[in-house]
PDB file of C-alpha atoms and ligand atoms in Angstrom:
ATOM      1  CA  UNK S  13      76.896 101.385  49.610  1.00  0.00           C
ATOM      2  CA  UNK S  14      75.056  99.694  46.777  1.00  0.00           C
ATOM      3  CA  UNK S  15      73.600 102.108  44.219  1.00  0.00           C
ATOM      4  CA  UNK S  16      70.275 100.252  44.287  1.00  0.00           C
ATOM      5  CA  UNK S  17      70.023 100.787  48.043  1.00  0.00           C
ATOM      6  CA  UNK S  18      70.624 104.514  47.589  1.00  0.00           C
ATOM      7  CA  UNK S  19      67.921 104.666  44.928  1.00  0.00           C
ATOM      8  CA  UNK S  20      65.505 102.720  47.143  1.00  0.00           C
ATOM      9  CA  UNK S  21      66.097 105.146  50.039  1.00  0.00           C
ATOM     10  CA  UNK S  22      65.598 108.184  47.806  1.00  0.00           C
ATOM     11  CA  UNK S  23      62.431 106.646  46.355  1.00  0.00           C
ATOM     12  CA  UNK S  24      61.136 105.887  49.856  1.00  0.00           C
ATOM     13  CA  UNK S  25      61.732 109.453  51.018  1.00  0.00           C
ATOM     14  CA  UNK S  26      59.901 110.770  47.934  1.00  0.00           C
ATOM     15  CA  UNK S  27      56.999 108.373  48.467  1.00  0.00           C
ATOM     16  CA  UNK S  28      56.376 109.752  51.972  1.00  0.00           C
ATOM     17  CA  UNK S  29      56.726 113.446  51.137  1.00  0.00           C
ATOM     18  CA  UNK S  30      52.955 113.870  50.877  1.00  0.00           C
ATOM     19  CA  UNK S  31      52.630 112.953  54.556  1.00  0.00           C
ATOM     20  CA  UNK S  32      54.491 116.082  55.660  1.00  0.00           C
ATOM     21  CA  UNK S  33      52.399 118.303  57.902  1.00  0.00           C
ATOM     22  CA  UNK S  34      53.506 121.803  57.020  1.00  0.00           C
ATOM     23  CA  UNK S  35      50.487 124.138  57.001  1.00  0.00           C
ATOM     24  CA  UNK S  36      52.535 127.103  58.260  1.00  0.00           C
ATOM     25  CA  UNK S  37      55.669 127.098  56.134  1.00  0.00           C
ATOM     26  CA  UNK S  38      54.232 125.181  53.192  1.00  0.00           C
ATOM     27  CA  UNK S  39      57.625 123.496  52.921  1.00  0.00           C
ATOM     28  CA  UNK S  40      57.366 119.706  52.895  1.00  0.00           C
ATOM     29  CA  UNK S  41      60.315 117.537  53.983  1.00  0.00           C
ATOM     30  CA  UNK S  42      60.672 113.755  54.082  1.00  0.00           C
ATOM     31  CA  UNK S  43      63.502 111.531  55.266  1.00  0.00           C
ATOM     32  CA  UNK S  44      64.170 107.796  54.928  1.00  0.00           C
ATOM     33  CA  UNK S  45      66.699 106.465  57.430  1.00  0.00           C
ATOM     34  CA  UNK S  46      68.542 103.180  56.875  1.00  0.00           C
ATOM     35  CA  UNK S  47      69.766 101.260  59.909  1.00  0.00           C
ATOM     36  CA  UNK S  48      72.960  99.237  59.750  1.00  0.00           C
ATOM     37  CA  UNK S  49      70.894  96.034  59.814  1.00  0.00           C
ATOM     38  CA  UNK S  50      68.818  97.072  56.800  1.00  0.00           C
ATOM     39  CA  UNK S  51      65.611  98.459  58.317  1.00  0.00           C
ATOM     40  CA  UNK S  52      64.173 101.724  57.009  1.00  0.00           C
ATOM     41  CA  UNK S  53      62.395 104.320  59.125  1.00  0.00           C
ATOM     42  CA  UNK S  54      60.567 107.367  57.881  1.00  0.00           C
ATOM     43  CA  UNK S  55      60.023 110.882  59.099  1.00  0.00           C
ATOM     44  CA  UNK S  56      58.293 113.971  57.797  1.00  0.00           C
ATOM     45  CA  UNK S  57      58.256 117.451  59.218  1.00  0.00           C
ATOM     46  CA  UNK S  58      55.381 117.964  61.601  1.00  0.00           C
ATOM     47  CA  UNK S  59      54.650 121.627  62.282  1.00  0.00           C
ATOM     48  CA  UNK S  60      52.614 123.123  65.089  1.00  0.00           C
ATOM     49  CA  UNK S  61      50.561 126.269  65.701  1.00  0.00           C
ATOM     50  CA  UNK S  62      53.072 126.877  68.482  1.00  0.00           C
ATOM     51  CA  UNK S  63      55.921 127.100  65.977  1.00  0.00           C
ATOM     52  CA  UNK S  64      58.877 125.832  68.092  1.00  0.00           C
ATOM     53  CA  UNK S  65      56.903 122.677  68.877  1.00  0.00           C
ATOM     54  CA  UNK S  66      57.338 121.477  65.311  1.00  0.00           C
ATOM     55  CA  UNK S  67      59.905 118.839  64.386  1.00  0.00           C
ATOM     56  CA  UNK S  68      62.013 118.323  61.280  1.00  0.00           C
ATOM     57  CA  UNK S  69      61.677 115.230  59.109  1.00  0.00           C
ATOM     58  CA  UNK S  70      65.164 113.957  59.901  1.00  0.00           C
ATOM     59  CA  UNK S  71      64.693 114.104  63.652  1.00  0.00           C
ATOM     60  CA  UNK S  72      61.264 112.494  63.316  1.00  0.00           C
ATOM     61  CA  UNK S  73      62.934 109.596  61.471  1.00  0.00           C
ATOM     62  CA  UNK S  74      65.644 109.223  64.125  1.00  0.00           C
ATOM     63  CA  UNK S  75      63.036 109.312  66.887  1.00  0.00           C
ATOM     64  CA  UNK S  76      61.021 106.568  65.168  1.00  0.00           C
ATOM     65  CA  UNK S  77      64.097 104.384  64.707  1.00  0.00           C
ATOM     66  CA  UNK S  78      65.469 104.887  68.205  1.00  0.00           C
ATOM     67  CA  UNK S  79      61.995 104.255  69.642  1.00  0.00           C
ATOM     68  CA  UNK S  80      62.015 100.904  67.820  1.00  0.00           C
ATOM     69  CA  UNK S  81      65.340 100.024  69.434  1.00  0.00           C
ATOM     70  CA  UNK S  82      67.829 101.012  66.726  1.00  0.00           C
ATOM     71  CA  UNK S  83      71.042 102.856  67.507  1.00  0.00           C
ATOM     72  CA  UNK S  84      73.244 102.202  64.496  1.00  0.00           C
ATOM     73  CA  UNK S  85      72.625 103.870  61.153  1.00  0.00           C
ATOM     74  CA  UNK S  86      74.097 103.710  57.674  1.00  0.00           C
ATOM     75  CA  UNK S  87      72.429 106.457  55.637  1.00  0.00           C
ATOM     76  CA  UNK S  88      69.577 108.921  55.323  1.00  0.00           C
ATOM     77  CA  UNK S  89      67.881 110.229  52.181  1.00  0.00           C
ATOM     78  CA  UNK S  90      66.212 113.633  52.424  1.00  0.00           C
ATOM     79  CA  UNK S  91      63.913 115.410  49.994  1.00  0.00           C
ATOM     80  CA  UNK S  92      61.793 118.515  50.268  1.00  0.00           C
ATOM     81  CA  UNK S  93      60.165 121.387  48.521  1.00  0.00           C
ATOM     82  CA  UNK S  94      57.405 123.964  48.633  1.00  0.00           C
ATOM     83  CA  UNK S  95      54.019 122.206  48.845  1.00  0.00           C
ATOM     84  CA  UNK S  96      55.809 118.941  48.177  1.00  0.00           C
ATOM     85  CA  UNK S  97      57.226 119.939  44.805  1.00  0.00           C
ATOM     86  CA  UNK S  98      60.884 118.925  44.644  1.00  0.00           C
ATOM     87  CA  UNK S  99      62.806 121.623  42.777  1.00  0.00           C
ATOM     88  CA  UNK S 100      66.249 121.310  44.312  1.00  0.00           C
ATOM     89  CA  UNK S 101      68.142 119.564  47.085  1.00  0.00           C
ATOM     90  CA  UNK S 102      66.944 119.926  50.671  1.00  0.00           C
ATOM     91  CA  UNK S 103      69.956 120.019  52.982  1.00  0.00           C
ATOM     92  CA  UNK S 104      69.479 119.117  56.651  1.00  0.00           C
ATOM     93  CA  UNK S 105      69.391 121.961  59.161  1.00  0.00           C
ATOM     94  CA  UNK S 106      72.105 122.346  61.769  1.00  0.00           C
ATOM     95  CA  UNK S 107      70.084 120.842  64.598  1.00  0.00           C
ATOM     96  CA  UNK S 108      69.363 117.727  62.523  1.00  0.00           C
ATOM     97  CA  UNK S 109      73.053 117.364  61.626  1.00  0.00           C
ATOM     98  CA  UNK S 110      73.851 117.438  65.336  1.00  0.00           C
ATOM     99  CA  UNK S 111      71.215 114.783  66.069  1.00  0.00           C
ATOM    100  CA  UNK S 112      72.779 112.551  63.395  1.00  0.00           C
ATOM    101  CA  UNK S 113      76.130 113.103  65.115  1.00  0.00           C
ATOM    102  CA  UNK S 114      74.776 111.548  68.300  1.00  0.00           C
ATOM    103  CA  UNK S 115      74.179 108.166  66.686  1.00  0.00           C
ATOM    104  CA  UNK S 116      76.334 108.004  63.566  1.00  0.00           C
ATOM    105  CA  UNK S 117      79.988 107.629  62.694  1.00  0.00           C
ATOM    106  CA  UNK S 118      80.746 110.985  60.988  1.00  0.00           C
ATOM    107  CA  UNK S 119      83.190 109.398  58.552  1.00  0.00           C
ATOM    108  CA  UNK S 120      80.841 106.611  57.467  1.00  0.00           C
ATOM    109  CA  UNK S 121      77.237 107.844  57.735  1.00  0.00           C
ATOM    110  CA  UNK S 122      75.915 108.913  54.332  1.00  0.00           C
ATOM    111  CA  UNK S 123      73.530 111.788  53.711  1.00  0.00           C
ATOM    112  CA  UNK S 124      71.810 111.451  50.351  1.00  0.00           C
ATOM    113  CA  UNK S 125      70.355 114.619  48.871  1.00  0.00           C
ATOM    114  CA  UNK S 126      68.735 114.911  45.496  1.00  0.00           C
ATOM    115  CA  UNK S 127      65.734 115.519  43.353  1.00  0.00           C
ATOM    116  CA  UNK S 128      65.060 111.937  42.319  1.00  0.00           C
ATOM    117  CA  UNK S 129      66.475 108.447  41.970  1.00  0.00           C
ATOM    118  CA  UNK S 130      68.637 109.602  39.066  1.00  0.00           C
ATOM    119  CA  UNK S 131      69.943 112.676  40.850  1.00  0.00           C
ATOM    120  CA  UNK S 132      71.491 111.691  44.167  1.00  0.00           C
ATOM    121  CA  UNK S 133      74.350 113.606  45.764  1.00  0.00           C
ATOM    122  CA  UNK S 134      76.184 111.885  48.551  1.00  0.00           C
ATOM    123  CA  UNK S 135      77.877 113.450  51.566  1.00  0.00           C
ATOM    124  CA  UNK S 136      79.413 112.043  54.708  1.00  0.00           C
ATOM    125  CA  UNK S 137      78.227 113.561  57.968  1.00  0.00           C
ATOM    126  CA  UNK S 138      81.826 114.744  58.419  1.00  0.00           C
ATOM    127  CA  UNK S 139      81.525 116.829  55.255  1.00  0.00           C
ATOM    128  CA  UNK S 140      78.329 118.543  56.429  1.00  0.00           C
ATOM    129  CA  UNK S 141      79.308 118.882  60.099  1.00  0.00           C
ATOM    130  CA  UNK S 142      83.095 119.265  60.312  1.00  0.00           C
ATOM    131  CA  UNK S 143      84.973 119.442  63.613  1.00  0.00           C
ATOM    132  CA  UNK S 144      81.854 118.323  65.426  1.00  0.00           C
ATOM    133  CA  UNK S 145      81.027 117.907  69.087  1.00  0.00           C
ATOM    134  CA  UNK S 146      79.813 114.449  70.004  1.00  0.00           C
ATOM    135  CA  UNK S 147      79.383 111.816  72.697  1.00  0.00           C
ATOM    136  CA  UNK S 148      83.156 111.305  73.042  1.00  0.00           C
ATOM    137  CA  UNK S 149      83.531 114.883  74.207  1.00  0.00           C
ATOM    138  CA  UNK S 150      81.532 113.863  77.254  1.00  0.00           C
ATOM    139  CA  UNK S 151      83.389 110.597  77.705  1.00  0.00           C
ATOM    140  CA  UNK S 152      80.829 108.412  75.968  1.00  0.00           C
TER     141      UNK S 152
HETATM  142  N1  LIG W 207      62.712 121.250  57.877  1.00  0.00           N
HETATM  143  C1  LIG W 207      62.971 119.910  57.994  1.00  0.00           C
HETATM  144  O1  LIG W 207      62.058 119.099  58.173  1.00  0.00           O
HETATM  145  N2  LIG W 207      64.250 119.510  57.917  1.00  0.00           N
HETATM  146  C2  LIG W 207      65.310 120.330  57.728  1.00  0.00           C
HETATM  147  O2  LIG W 207      66.459 119.895  57.847  1.00  0.00           O
HETATM  148  C3  LIG W 207      65.079 121.722  57.356  1.00  0.00           C
HETATM  149  C4  LIG W 207      63.732 122.263  57.676  1.00  0.00           C
HETATM  150  C5  LIG W 207      61.321 121.714  58.009  1.00  0.00           C
HETATM  151  C6  LIG W 207      61.044 122.447  59.278  1.00  0.00           C
HETATM  152  C7  LIG W 207      59.841 123.274  58.900  1.00  0.00           C
HETATM  153  O3  LIG W 207      58.673 122.469  59.087  1.00  0.00           O
HETATM  154  C8  LIG W 207      60.021 123.523  57.415  1.00  0.00           C
HETATM  155  O4  LIG W 207      60.988 122.606  56.960  1.00  0.00           O
HETATM  156  C9  LIG W 207      60.475 124.934  57.093  1.00  0.00           C
HETATM  157  O5  LIG W 207      61.590 125.265  57.849  1.00  0.00           O
END
Protein backbone atom coordinates (compact mmCIF):
# COMPACT_ATOMS: atom_id res chain seq x y z
CA UNK A 1 0.00 0.00 0.00
CA UNK A 2 1.16 3.49 -0.87
CA UNK A 3 2.87 5.31 2.00
CA UNK A 4 0.79 8.43 1.32
CA UNK A 5 -2.41 6.42 1.74
CA UNK A 6 -1.18 5.09 5.09
CA UNK A 7 -0.36 8.62 6.23
CA UNK A 8 -3.77 9.88 5.08
CA UNK A 9 -5.54 7.12 7.04
CA UNK A 10 -3.50 7.83 10.18
CA UNK A 11 -4.18 11.56 9.82
CA UNK A 12 -7.90 10.89 9.37
CA UNK A 13 -8.05 8.73 12.49
CA UNK A 14 -6.25 11.46 14.47
CA UNK A 15 -8.57 14.15 13.12
CA UNK A 16 -11.64 12.32 14.47
CA UNK A 17 -10.23 11.41 17.88
CA UNK A 18 -11.95 14.38 19.52
CA UNK A 19 -15.33 12.90 18.59
CA UNK A 20 -14.83 9.91 20.89
CA UNK A 21 -17.49 9.67 23.57
CA UNK A 22 -15.68 8.25 26.55
CA UNK A 23 -16.92 9.93 29.74
CA UNK A 24 -16.48 6.76 31.82
CA UNK A 25 -13.04 5.47 30.89
CA UNK A 26 -11.61 8.77 29.68
CA UNK A 27 -9.83 6.75 27.00
CA UNK A 28 -10.48 8.09 23.51
CA UNK A 29 -10.14 5.83 20.45
CA UNK A 30 -10.57 6.62 16.76
CA UNK A 31 -10.38 4.41 13.68
CA UNK A 32 -10.27 5.18 9.95
CA UNK A 33 -11.22 2.22 7.76
CA UNK A 34 -10.24 2.05 4.08
CA UNK A 35 -12.41 0.01 1.73
CA UNK A 36 -10.87 -1.81 -1.21
CA UNK A 37 -12.47 0.72 -3.57
CA UNK A 38 -10.90 3.69 -1.77
CA UNK A 39 -13.67 4.96 0.51
CA UNK A 40 -12.87 5.84 4.12
CA UNK A 41 -15.21 5.31 7.05
CA UNK A 42 -14.71 6.52 10.58
CA UNK A 43 -15.52 5.24 14.02
CA UNK A 44 -14.90 6.39 17.57
CA UNK A 45 -15.62 4.61 20.80
CA UNK A 46 -19.06 5.42 22.11
CA UNK A 47 -19.50 4.53 25.78
CA UNK A 48 -22.71 4.15 27.72
CA UNK A 49 -23.86 4.50 31.34
CA UNK A 50 -24.78 0.83 30.97
CA UNK A 51 -21.14 -0.10 30.37
CA UNK A 52 -21.53 -3.20 28.11
CA UNK A 53 -23.68 -1.14 25.74
CA UNK A 54 -20.63 0.82 24.62
CA UNK A 55 -18.88 0.09 21.34
CA UNK A 56 -15.23 0.28 20.31
CA UNK A 57 -14.03 2.65 17.59
CA UNK A 58 -13.03 -0.14 15.22
CA UNK A 59 -16.40 -1.86 15.34
CA UNK A 60 -18.16 1.49 14.95
CA UNK A 61 -16.15 2.04 11.76
CA UNK A 62 -16.99 -1.42 10.40
CA UNK A 63 -20.66 -0.91 11.21
CA UNK A 64 -20.68 2.42 9.35
CA UNK A 65 -18.98 0.91 6.31
CA UNK A 66 -21.11 -2.22 6.18
CA UNK A 67 -24.24 -0.10 6.64
CA UNK A 68 -23.18 1.87 3.56
CA UNK A 69 -22.89 -1.35 1.57
CA UNK A 70 -19.17 -2.12 1.82
CA UNK A 71 -17.86 -5.61 2.48
CA UNK A 72 -14.27 -5.50 1.28
CA UNK A 73 -11.57 -3.68 3.21
CA UNK A 74 -7.90 -2.89 2.74
CA UNK A 75 -6.69 -1.29 5.97
CA UNK A 76 -7.58 0.39 9.24
CA UNK A 77 -5.67 3.05 11.17
CA UNK A 78 -6.27 3.21 14.91
CA UNK A 79 -5.20 5.82 17.45
CA UNK A 80 -6.11 6.41 21.06
CA UNK A 81 -5.10 7.79 24.38
CA UNK A 82 -6.29 9.13 27.71
CA UNK A 83 -8.51 12.19 27.14
CA UNK A 84 -7.46 12.11 23.50
CA UNK A 85 -3.75 12.55 24.14
CA UNK A 86 -1.82 10.07 22.00
CA UNK A 87 1.14 8.78 24.01
CA UNK A 88 1.63 5.34 22.52
CA UNK A 89 0.06 2.86 20.13
CA UNK A 90 -3.52 1.73 20.70
CA UNK A 91 -3.85 -1.92 19.70
CA UNK A 92 -7.30 -3.28 18.84
CA UNK A 93 -9.04 -5.42 21.44
CA UNK A 94 -9.74 -9.08 20.80
CA UNK A 95 -13.39 -8.60 19.91
CA UNK A 96 -12.47 -5.98 17.30
CA UNK A 97 -9.82 -8.27 15.80
CA UNK A 98 -12.50 -10.95 15.44
CA UNK A 99 -14.88 -8.49 13.75
CA UNK A 100 -12.13 -7.60 11.26
CA UNK A 101 -11.72 -11.33 10.61
CA UNK A 102 -15.32 -11.54 9.44
CA UNK A 103 -14.77 -9.19 6.51
CA UNK A 104 -11.04 -9.13 5.80
CA UNK A 105 -8.43 -11.41 4.30
CA UNK A 106 -6.13 -12.07 7.30
CA UNK A 107 -3.02 -12.19 5.11
CA UNK A 108 -3.75 -8.93 3.30
CA UNK A 109 -5.70 -6.61 5.62
CA UNK A 110 -3.40 -4.04 7.21
CA UNK A 111 -3.74 -2.68 10.73
CA UNK A 112 -1.88 0.60 11.13
CA UNK A 113 -0.96 1.61 14.66
CA UNK A 114 1.04 4.64 15.62
CA UNK A 115 1.34 7.98 17.26
CA UNK A 116 1.34 10.13 14.15
CA UNK A 117 1.88 10.25 10.41
CA UNK A 118 5.62 9.79 10.93
CA UNK A 119 5.25 6.89 13.32
CA UNK A 120 3.16 4.15 11.74
CA UNK A 121 3.60 0.47 12.55
CA UNK A 122 2.00 -1.97 10.20
CA UNK A 123 0.59 -5.41 10.99
CA UNK A 124 -1.43 -7.91 9.02
CA UNK A 125 -4.57 -9.21 10.69
CA UNK A 126 -2.87 -12.63 10.61
CA UNK A 127 -0.09 -11.28 12.83
CA UNK A 128 -2.52 -9.93 15.43
CA UNK A 129 -5.02 -12.80 15.27
CA UNK A 130 -3.14 -15.99 14.39
CA UNK A 131 -4.89 -19.32 13.79
CA UNK A 132 -8.21 -17.53 13.67
CA UNK A 133 -11.77 -18.76 13.38
CA UNK A 134 -13.67 -17.28 10.46
CA UNK A 135 -16.53 -17.63 7.99
CA UNK A 136 -14.89 -20.63 6.27
CA UNK A 137 -15.16 -22.62 9.47
CA UNK A 138 -18.91 -22.41 9.02
CA UNK A 139 -18.77 -23.15 5.31
CA UNK A 140 -18.98 -19.54 4.16
N1 LIG B 1 -11.60 0.73 23.00
C1 LIG B 1 -11.75 0.86 21.64
O1 LIG B 1 -12.50 1.71 21.17
N2 LIG B 1 -11.07 0.01 20.85
C2 LIG B 1 -10.23 -0.96 21.29
O2 LIG B 1 -9.79 -1.79 20.50
C3 LIG B 1 -9.85 -0.98 22.70
C4 LIG B 1 -10.75 -0.26 23.63
C5 LIG B 1 -12.38 1.61 23.88
C6 LIG B 1 -13.49 0.92 24.61
C7 LIG B 1 -13.69 1.82 25.80
O3 LIG B 1 -14.58 2.87 25.41
C8 LIG B 1 -12.32 2.42 26.04
O4 LIG B 1 -11.55 2.18 24.88
C9 LIG B 1 -11.61 1.82 27.24
O5 LIG B 1 -11.60 0.43 27.16
